[in-house]
């Protein structure tokens, strides 16, 4: 396996459209990194630059201590798993998995041993004589992963590998990828727009928007201490609630509520007195209380939890109660905020 370093990476296309801006990241040997963000944010372009499928406009890519910025894909020792599987329909599963090794003219006995070992890891041993059309989507994705495993590359790249699977298969295959990483101890970079995949798979998440890295950190860091409004709104399901508030000496005043500030909050917001900031509250941090009223528009029971959608002072808000509730449209629920996030309204950065 290998470490990876991207230094000041930029991607500018021939029409002068820039897709990636000054991307910097150091990946440790054996680390699982997930690049997450909405469509068009530059995450797949970044992955393709690492693979050599896209030219790097400027910057340096180092793999295992070697500058590979100008090297062709075949010389980077990287294996990539695509969302559309990219299997050869006329070949058996065995032949698909062995294909890259056959091209390299490896010893047939070594190829056979590697294919059987990968098939055992992925639970494909009894599928090796079948053709791809005879397999389910989840099995085909496992074959694509097996084809990467047999090469024992320095780095594994995954480009939205679960997007073509249904919800149940996505969950099962996600767990298989996580177990695969633990078993191989491999360096992996994984691209997705699905934050659930990012939060459950990653050692660290790279959150991107409009070609820029917004924040790099552990899943808990991005969830608990988002760097800005974009990360706060993108990470977390349901998303964080936002309210415009005016900071006064000892309190926070918003439409429909008036909150007393504790000592640490007063210290944090002392330079914002007389200014308007954005208050962020995650749905699970809206709890039963008496500070304000949530007017109910919709009640969604999810078993042990309930999502209650409505308004607080005319602003849309969603609360996540840890109980089965049966509120009706028009009901009013007394609530409080037990954890708050503050953001500068002009810069959108977190106030810390």
GROMACS .gro file of C-alpha atoms in nm:
model
  352
    1UNK     CA    1   0.000   0.000   0.000
    2UNK     CA    2   0.107   0.363  -0.019
    3UNK     CA    3   0.075   0.716   0.106
    4UNK     CA    4  -0.060   0.985  -0.124
    5UNK     CA    5  -0.007   1.360  -0.144
    6UNK     CA    6  -0.188   1.616  -0.358
    7UNK     CA    7  -0.026   1.958  -0.356
    8UNK     CA    8  -0.194   2.267  -0.502
    9UNK     CA    9  -0.385   2.061  -0.761
   10UNK     CA   10  -0.588   2.258  -1.015
   11UNK     CA   11  -0.798   2.143  -1.310
   12UNK     CA   12  -0.877   2.388  -1.590
   13UNK     CA   13  -1.043   2.261  -1.906
   14UNK     CA   14  -0.971   2.386  -2.258
   15UNK     CA   15  -1.275   2.617  -2.245
   16UNK     CA   16  -1.118   2.789  -1.938
   17UNK     CA   17  -1.372   2.637  -1.700
   18UNK     CA   18  -1.197   2.550  -1.375
   19UNK     CA   19  -1.331   2.237  -1.203
   20UNK     CA   20  -1.087   2.205  -0.911
   21UNK     CA   21  -0.915   2.487  -0.721
   22UNK     CA   22  -0.593   2.447  -0.519
   23UNK     CA   23  -0.669   2.099  -0.384
   24UNK     CA   24  -0.434   1.992  -0.102
   25UNK     CA   25  -0.448   1.662   0.083
   26UNK     CA   26  -0.208   1.418   0.249
   27UNK     CA   27  -0.333   1.060   0.273
   28UNK     CA   28  -0.164   0.819   0.511
   29UNK     CA   29  -0.076   0.463   0.416
   30UNK     CA   30  -0.387   0.249   0.470
   31UNK     CA   31  -0.622   0.544   0.523
   32UNK     CA   32  -0.979   0.547   0.390
   33UNK     CA   33  -1.061   0.893   0.251
   34UNK     CA   34  -1.407   0.986   0.123
   35UNK     CA   35  -1.460   1.284  -0.107
   36UNK     CA   36  -1.818   1.404  -0.068
   37UNK     CA   37  -2.019   1.689  -0.214
   38UNK     CA   38  -2.303   1.767  -0.455
   39UNK     CA   39  -2.290   1.689  -0.826
   40UNK     CA   40  -2.043   1.910  -1.011
   41UNK     CA   41  -1.830   1.995  -0.706
   42UNK     CA   42  -1.509   1.849  -0.853
   43UNK     CA   43  -1.478   1.529  -0.650
   44UNK     CA   44  -1.486   1.282  -0.944
   45UNK     CA   45  -1.254   1.508  -1.144
   46UNK     CA   46  -1.006   1.496  -0.856
   47UNK     CA   47  -1.026   1.116  -0.843
   48UNK     CA   48  -0.974   1.093  -1.220
   49UNK     CA   49  -0.667   1.317  -1.194
   50UNK     CA   50  -0.523   1.080  -0.933
   51UNK     CA   51  -0.592   0.787  -1.165
   52UNK     CA   52  -0.436   0.967  -1.462
   53UNK     CA   53  -0.762   0.971  -1.659
   54UNK     CA   54  -0.760   1.353  -1.646
   55UNK     CA   55  -0.453   1.571  -1.688
   56UNK     CA   56  -0.348   1.783  -1.391
   57UNK     CA   57  -0.344   2.147  -1.503
   58UNK     CA   58  -0.106   2.249  -1.224
   59UNK     CA   59   0.016   2.106  -0.896
   60UNK     CA   60   0.192   1.789  -0.789
   61UNK     CA   61   0.070   1.434  -0.724
   62UNK     CA   62   0.298   1.214  -0.516
   63UNK     CA   63   0.231   0.843  -0.459
   64UNK     CA   64   0.450   0.656  -0.214
   65UNK     CA   65   0.711   0.929  -0.226
   66UNK     CA   66   0.730   0.943  -0.608
   67UNK     CA   67   0.612   1.233  -0.824
   68UNK     CA   68   0.366   1.075  -1.071
   69UNK     CA   69   0.206   1.397  -1.198
   70UNK     CA   70   0.314   1.332  -1.558
   71UNK     CA   71   0.307   0.952  -1.550
   72UNK     CA   72   0.046   0.762  -1.755
   73UNK     CA   73  -0.223   0.564  -1.569
   74UNK     CA   74  -0.055   0.225  -1.624
   75UNK     CA   75   0.255   0.342  -1.439
   76UNK     CA   76   0.079   0.472  -1.127
   77UNK     CA   77  -0.012   0.130  -0.983
   78UNK     CA   78  -0.369   0.236  -0.907
   79UNK     CA   79  -0.692   0.035  -0.940
   80UNK     CA   80  -1.023   0.212  -0.998
   81UNK     CA   81  -1.376   0.081  -0.941
   82UNK     CA   82  -1.643   0.262  -1.145
   83UNK     CA   83  -2.014   0.303  -1.079
   84UNK     CA   84  -2.110   0.114  -1.398
   85UNK     CA   85  -1.899  -0.196  -1.313
   86UNK     CA   86  -1.723  -0.191  -1.658
   87UNK     CA   87  -1.725  -0.571  -1.689
   88UNK     CA   88  -1.673  -0.761  -2.014
   89UNK     CA   89  -2.008  -0.924  -2.093
   90UNK     CA   90  -1.858  -1.205  -2.305
   91UNK     CA   91  -1.615  -1.314  -2.032
   92UNK     CA   92  -1.682  -1.528  -1.727
   93UNK     CA   93  -1.642  -1.378  -1.381
   94UNK     CA   94  -1.310  -1.560  -1.349
   95UNK     CA   95  -1.188  -1.416  -1.680
   96UNK     CA   96  -1.301  -1.066  -1.586
   97UNK     CA   97  -1.112  -1.080  -1.257
   98UNK     CA   98  -0.803  -1.227  -1.419
   99UNK     CA   99  -0.799  -0.995  -1.721
  100UNK     CA  100  -0.548  -0.732  -1.603
  101UNK     CA  101  -0.307  -1.002  -1.483
  102UNK     CA  102  -0.340  -1.189  -1.812
  103UNK     CA  103  -0.252  -0.870  -2.000
  104UNK     CA  104   0.060  -0.842  -1.785
  105UNK     CA  105   0.146  -1.201  -1.880
  106UNK     CA  106   0.171  -1.317  -1.522
  107UNK     CA  107   0.217  -1.684  -1.448
  108UNK     CA  108  -0.119  -1.865  -1.491
  109UNK     CA  109  -0.074  -2.041  -1.157
  110UNK     CA  110  -0.020  -1.706  -0.981
  111UNK     CA  111  -0.324  -1.560  -1.158
  112UNK     CA  112  -0.538  -1.857  -1.052
  113UNK     CA  113  -0.423  -1.824  -0.693
  114UNK     CA  114  -0.494  -1.447  -0.682
  115UNK     CA  115  -0.840  -1.481  -0.842
  116UNK     CA  116  -0.944  -1.757  -0.602
  117UNK     CA  117  -0.818  -1.555  -0.304
  118UNK     CA  118  -1.012  -1.244  -0.414
  119UNK     CA  119  -1.323  -1.451  -0.485
  120UNK     CA  120  -1.302  -1.601  -0.136
  121UNK     CA  121  -1.277  -1.255   0.023
  122UNK     CA  122  -1.580  -1.129  -0.174
  123UNK     CA  123  -1.796  -1.441  -0.154
  124UNK     CA  124  -1.778  -1.506  -0.530
  125UNK     CA  125  -1.621  -1.852  -0.530
  126UNK     CA  126  -1.937  -2.021  -0.662
  127UNK     CA  127  -1.995  -1.752  -0.928
  128UNK     CA  128  -1.666  -1.772  -1.119
  129UNK     CA  129  -1.801  -1.967  -1.418
  130UNK     CA  130  -2.099  -1.737  -1.473
  131UNK     CA  131  -2.127  -1.437  -1.705
  132UNK     CA  132  -2.196  -1.086  -1.567
  133UNK     CA  133  -2.557  -1.086  -1.693
  134UNK     CA  134  -2.631  -1.381  -1.463
  135UNK     CA  135  -2.535  -1.182  -1.153
  136UNK     CA  136  -2.718  -0.919  -0.949
  137UNK     CA  137  -2.600  -0.559  -0.940
  138UNK     CA  138  -2.439  -0.610  -0.602
  139UNK     CA  139  -2.254  -0.920  -0.720
  140UNK     CA  140  -2.131  -0.738  -1.031
  141UNK     CA  141  -1.994  -0.459  -0.816
  142UNK     CA  142  -1.812  -0.718  -0.609
  143UNK     CA  143  -1.660  -0.858  -0.928
  144UNK     CA  144  -1.539  -0.507  -1.015
  145UNK     CA  145  -1.381  -0.485  -0.670
  146UNK     CA  146  -1.229  -0.830  -0.714
  147UNK     CA  147  -1.070  -0.724  -1.041
  148UNK     CA  148  -0.904  -0.440  -0.849
  149UNK     CA  149  -0.796  -0.661  -0.557
  150UNK     CA  150  -0.609  -0.916  -0.770
  151UNK     CA  151  -0.376  -0.643  -0.893
  152UNK     CA  152  -0.268  -0.560  -0.534
  153UNK     CA  153  -0.233  -0.190  -0.630
  154UNK     CA  154  -0.080   0.081  -0.418
  155UNK     CA  155  -0.409   0.276  -0.408
  156UNK     CA  156  -0.775   0.183  -0.461
  157UNK     CA  157  -1.007   0.446  -0.611
  158UNK     CA  158  -1.388   0.417  -0.597
  159UNK     CA  159  -1.603   0.648  -0.811
  160UNK     CA  160  -1.960   0.637  -0.675
  161UNK     CA  161  -1.958   0.255  -0.684
  162UNK     CA  162  -2.298   0.212  -0.516
  163UNK     CA  163  -2.505   0.466  -0.707
  164UNK     CA  164  -2.659   0.204  -0.940
  165UNK     CA  165  -2.774  -0.022  -0.656
  166UNK     CA  166  -3.105  -0.018  -0.472
  167UNK     CA  167  -3.116   0.097  -0.110
  168UNK     CA  168  -3.086  -0.251   0.046
  169UNK     CA  169  -2.795  -0.352  -0.177
  170UNK     CA  170  -2.623  -0.018  -0.116
  171UNK     CA  171  -2.622  -0.083   0.257
  172UNK     CA  172  -2.495  -0.440   0.218
  173UNK     CA  173  -2.224  -0.350  -0.033
  174UNK     CA  174  -2.116  -0.052   0.177
  175UNK     CA  175  -2.052  -0.287   0.467
  176UNK     CA  176  -1.858  -0.520   0.237
  177UNK     CA  177  -1.632  -0.234   0.126
  178UNK     CA  178  -1.567  -0.137   0.488
  179UNK     CA  179  -1.482  -0.497   0.579
  180UNK     CA  180  -1.263  -0.520   0.270
  181UNK     CA  181  -1.068  -0.213   0.379
  182UNK     CA  182  -1.016  -0.354   0.728
  183UNK     CA  183  -0.904  -0.688   0.584
  184UNK     CA  184  -0.664  -0.549   0.323
  185UNK     CA  185  -0.542  -0.245   0.517
  186UNK     CA  186  -0.540  -0.072   0.180
  187UNK     CA  187  -0.516   0.298   0.095
  188UNK     CA  188  -0.857   0.390  -0.047
  189UNK     CA  189  -1.012   0.707  -0.190
  190UNK     CA  190  -1.385   0.696  -0.239
  191UNK     CA  191  -1.612   0.948  -0.413
  192UNK     CA  192  -1.980   0.985  -0.330
  193UNK     CA  193  -2.258   1.243  -0.304
  194UNK     CA  194  -2.422   1.031  -0.033
  195UNK     CA  195  -2.332   1.161   0.311
  196UNK     CA  196  -2.439   0.833   0.476
  197UNK     CA  197  -2.164   0.654   0.283
  198UNK     CA  198  -1.918   0.926   0.379
  199UNK     CA  199  -2.001   0.916   0.749
  200UNK     CA  200  -1.997   0.536   0.777
  201UNK     CA  201  -1.694   0.455   0.562
  202UNK     CA  202  -1.439   0.733   0.608
  203UNK     CA  203  -1.141   0.766   0.836
  204UNK     CA  204  -1.150   1.127   0.712
  205UNK     CA  205  -1.393   1.314   0.489
  206UNK     CA  206  -1.305   1.576   0.229
  207UNK     CA  207  -1.616   1.791   0.180
  208UNK     CA  208  -1.616   1.984  -0.149
  209UNK     CA  209  -1.831   2.252  -0.310
  210UNK     CA  210  -1.788   2.430  -0.644
  211UNK     CA  211  -1.435   2.295  -0.691
  212UNK     CA  212  -1.307   2.401  -0.348
  213UNK     CA  213  -1.231   2.192  -0.041
  214UNK     CA  214  -1.460   2.319   0.235
  215UNK     CA  215  -1.335   2.104   0.522
  216UNK     CA  216  -1.120   1.797   0.587
  217UNK     CA  217  -1.167   1.598   0.906
  218UNK     CA  218  -1.308   1.290   1.072
  219UNK     CA  219  -1.680   1.221   1.026
  220UNK     CA  220  -1.744   1.340   1.383
  221UNK     CA  221  -1.547   1.661   1.328
  222UNK     CA  222  -1.752   1.753   1.021
  223UNK     CA  223  -2.075   1.666   1.197
  224UNK     CA  224  -2.001   1.825   1.534
  225UNK     CA  225  -1.784   2.121   1.431
  226UNK     CA  226  -1.864   2.215   1.069
  227UNK     CA  227  -1.628   2.480   0.932
  228UNK     CA  228  -1.897   2.679   0.752
  229UNK     CA  229  -2.262   2.694   0.654
  230UNK     CA  230  -2.214   2.468   0.352
  231UNK     CA  231  -2.065   2.182   0.554
  232UNK     CA  232  -2.324   2.232   0.827
  233UNK     CA  233  -2.608   2.209   0.575
  234UNK     CA  234  -2.464   1.924   0.367
  235UNK     CA  235  -2.351   1.689   0.645
  236UNK     CA  236  -2.635   1.554   0.855
  237UNK     CA  237  -2.975   1.407   0.773
  238UNK     CA  238  -3.216   1.577   0.816
  239UNK     CA  239  -3.004   1.887   0.757
  240UNK     CA  240  -2.927   2.147   1.021
  241UNK     CA  241  -3.188   2.417   1.088
  242UNK     CA  242  -3.081   2.779   1.039
  243UNK     CA  243  -3.218   3.099   1.194
  244UNK     CA  244  -3.111   3.463   1.160
  245UNK     CA  245  -3.057   3.616   1.504
  246UNK     CA  246  -2.940   3.944   1.650
  247UNK     CA  247  -2.676   3.926   1.921
  248UNK     CA  248  -2.742   4.141   2.227
  249UNK     CA  249  -2.534   4.171   2.546
  250UNK     CA  250  -2.682   3.870   2.721
  251UNK     CA  251  -2.917   3.717   2.474
  252UNK     CA  252  -2.985   3.603   2.120
  253UNK     CA  253  -3.299   3.743   1.963
  254UNK     CA  254  -3.470   3.577   1.670
  255UNK     CA  255  -3.820   3.579   1.526
  256UNK     CA  256  -4.025   3.371   1.767
  257UNK     CA  257  -3.762   3.330   2.039
  258UNK     CA  258  -3.539   3.513   2.283
  259UNK     CA  259  -3.253   3.303   2.419
  260UNK     CA  260  -3.033   3.381   2.717
  261UNK     CA  261  -2.662   3.335   2.644
  262UNK     CA  262  -2.444   3.140   2.885
  263UNK     CA  263  -2.095   3.266   2.977
  264UNK     CA  264  -1.910   3.069   2.707
  265UNK     CA  265  -2.157   3.182   2.440
  266UNK     CA  266  -2.123   3.545   2.551
  267UNK     CA  267  -1.745   3.519   2.522
  268UNK     CA  268  -1.772   3.357   2.180
  269UNK     CA  269  -2.010   3.622   2.045
  270UNK     CA  270  -1.868   3.931   2.218
  271UNK     CA  271  -1.752   4.084   1.888
  272UNK     CA  272  -2.094   4.027   1.730
  273UNK     CA  273  -2.303   4.230   1.976
  274UNK     CA  274  -2.542   4.444   1.772
  275UNK     CA  275  -2.490   4.228   1.463
  276UNK     CA  276  -2.694   3.959   1.293
  277UNK     CA  277  -2.553   3.605   1.282
  278UNK     CA  278  -2.682   3.269   1.163
  279UNK     CA  279  -2.778   3.024   1.435
  280UNK     CA  280  -2.759   2.654   1.342
  281UNK     CA  281  -2.939   2.380   1.534
  282UNK     CA  282  -2.942   2.013   1.439
  283UNK     CA  283  -3.285   1.844   1.448
  284UNK     CA  284  -3.183   1.619   1.739
  285UNK     CA  285  -3.083   1.929   1.936
  286UNK     CA  286  -3.438   2.066   1.928
  287UNK     CA  287  -3.582   1.918   2.245
  288UNK     CA  288  -3.902   1.952   2.445
  289UNK     CA  289  -3.885   2.275   2.642
  290UNK     CA  290  -4.035   2.619   2.697
  291UNK     CA  291  -3.813   2.866   2.508
  292UNK     CA  292  -4.019   2.874   2.189
  293UNK     CA  293  -4.302   2.707   1.998
  294UNK     CA  294  -4.278   2.466   1.707
  295UNK     CA  295  -4.595   2.480   1.495
  296UNK     CA  296  -4.641   2.137   1.337
  297UNK     CA  297  -4.690   2.088   0.961
  298UNK     CA  298  -4.594   1.720   0.930
  299UNK     CA  299  -4.525   1.425   1.160
  300UNK     CA  300  -4.300   1.140   1.037
  301UNK     CA  301  -4.269   0.836   1.263
  302UNK     CA  302  -3.948   0.637   1.206
  303UNK     CA  303  -3.985   0.378   1.479
  304UNK     CA  304  -3.786   0.487   1.783
  305UNK     CA  305  -3.766   0.846   1.654
  306UNK     CA  306  -4.003   1.099   1.502
  307UNK     CA  307  -3.930   1.382   1.263
  308UNK     CA  308  -4.158   1.675   1.334
  309UNK     CA  309  -4.156   1.937   1.058
  310UNK     CA  310  -4.301   2.281   1.113
  311UNK     CA  311  -4.210   2.642   1.179
  312UNK     CA  312  -4.050   2.837   1.462
  313UNK     CA  313  -4.132   3.206   1.440
  314UNK     CA  314  -4.227   3.159   1.076
  315UNK     CA  315  -3.896   2.988   0.988
  316UNK     CA  316  -3.900   2.628   0.866
  317UNK     CA  317  -3.765   2.386   1.125
  318UNK     CA  318  -3.735   2.010   1.174
  319UNK     CA  319  -3.707   1.844   1.515
  320UNK     CA  320  -3.598   1.484   1.572
  321UNK     CA  321  -3.756   1.350   1.890
  322UNK     CA  322  -3.634   1.021   2.039
  323UNK     CA  323  -3.984   0.884   2.081
  324UNK     CA  324  -4.289   0.781   1.883
  325UNK     CA  325  -4.508   1.091   1.844
  326UNK     CA  326  -4.839   1.152   1.673
  327UNK     CA  327  -4.866   1.528   1.627
  328UNK     CA  328  -5.130   1.671   1.397
  329UNK     CA  329  -5.108   1.966   1.162
  330UNK     CA  330  -5.153   2.283   1.365
  331UNK     CA  331  -5.034   2.135   1.696
  332UNK     CA  332  -4.792   2.353   1.890
  333UNK     CA  333  -4.500   2.196   2.075
  334UNK     CA  334  -4.288   2.378   2.333
  335UNK     CA  335  -3.920   2.333   2.247
  336UNK     CA  336  -3.568   2.449   2.340
  337UNK     CA  337  -3.225   2.427   2.177
  338UNK     CA  338  -2.978   2.214   2.376
  339UNK     CA  339  -2.681   2.262   2.137
  340UNK     CA  340  -2.616   2.561   1.915
  341UNK     CA  341  -2.380   2.643   1.627
  342UNK     CA  342  -2.298   3.002   1.529
  343UNK     CA  343  -2.197   3.128   1.184
  344UNK     CA  344  -2.080   3.465   1.056
  345UNK     CA  345  -2.354   3.586   0.823
  346UNK     CA  346  -2.112   3.758   0.584
  347UNK     CA  347  -1.831   3.500   0.556
  348UNK     CA  348  -2.053   3.194   0.634
  349UNK     CA  349  -1.766   3.061   0.848
  350UNK     CA  350  -1.827   2.905   1.187
  351UNK     CA  351  -1.776   3.135   1.486
  352UNK     CA  352  -1.536   2.958   1.722
   0.00000   0.00000   0.00000
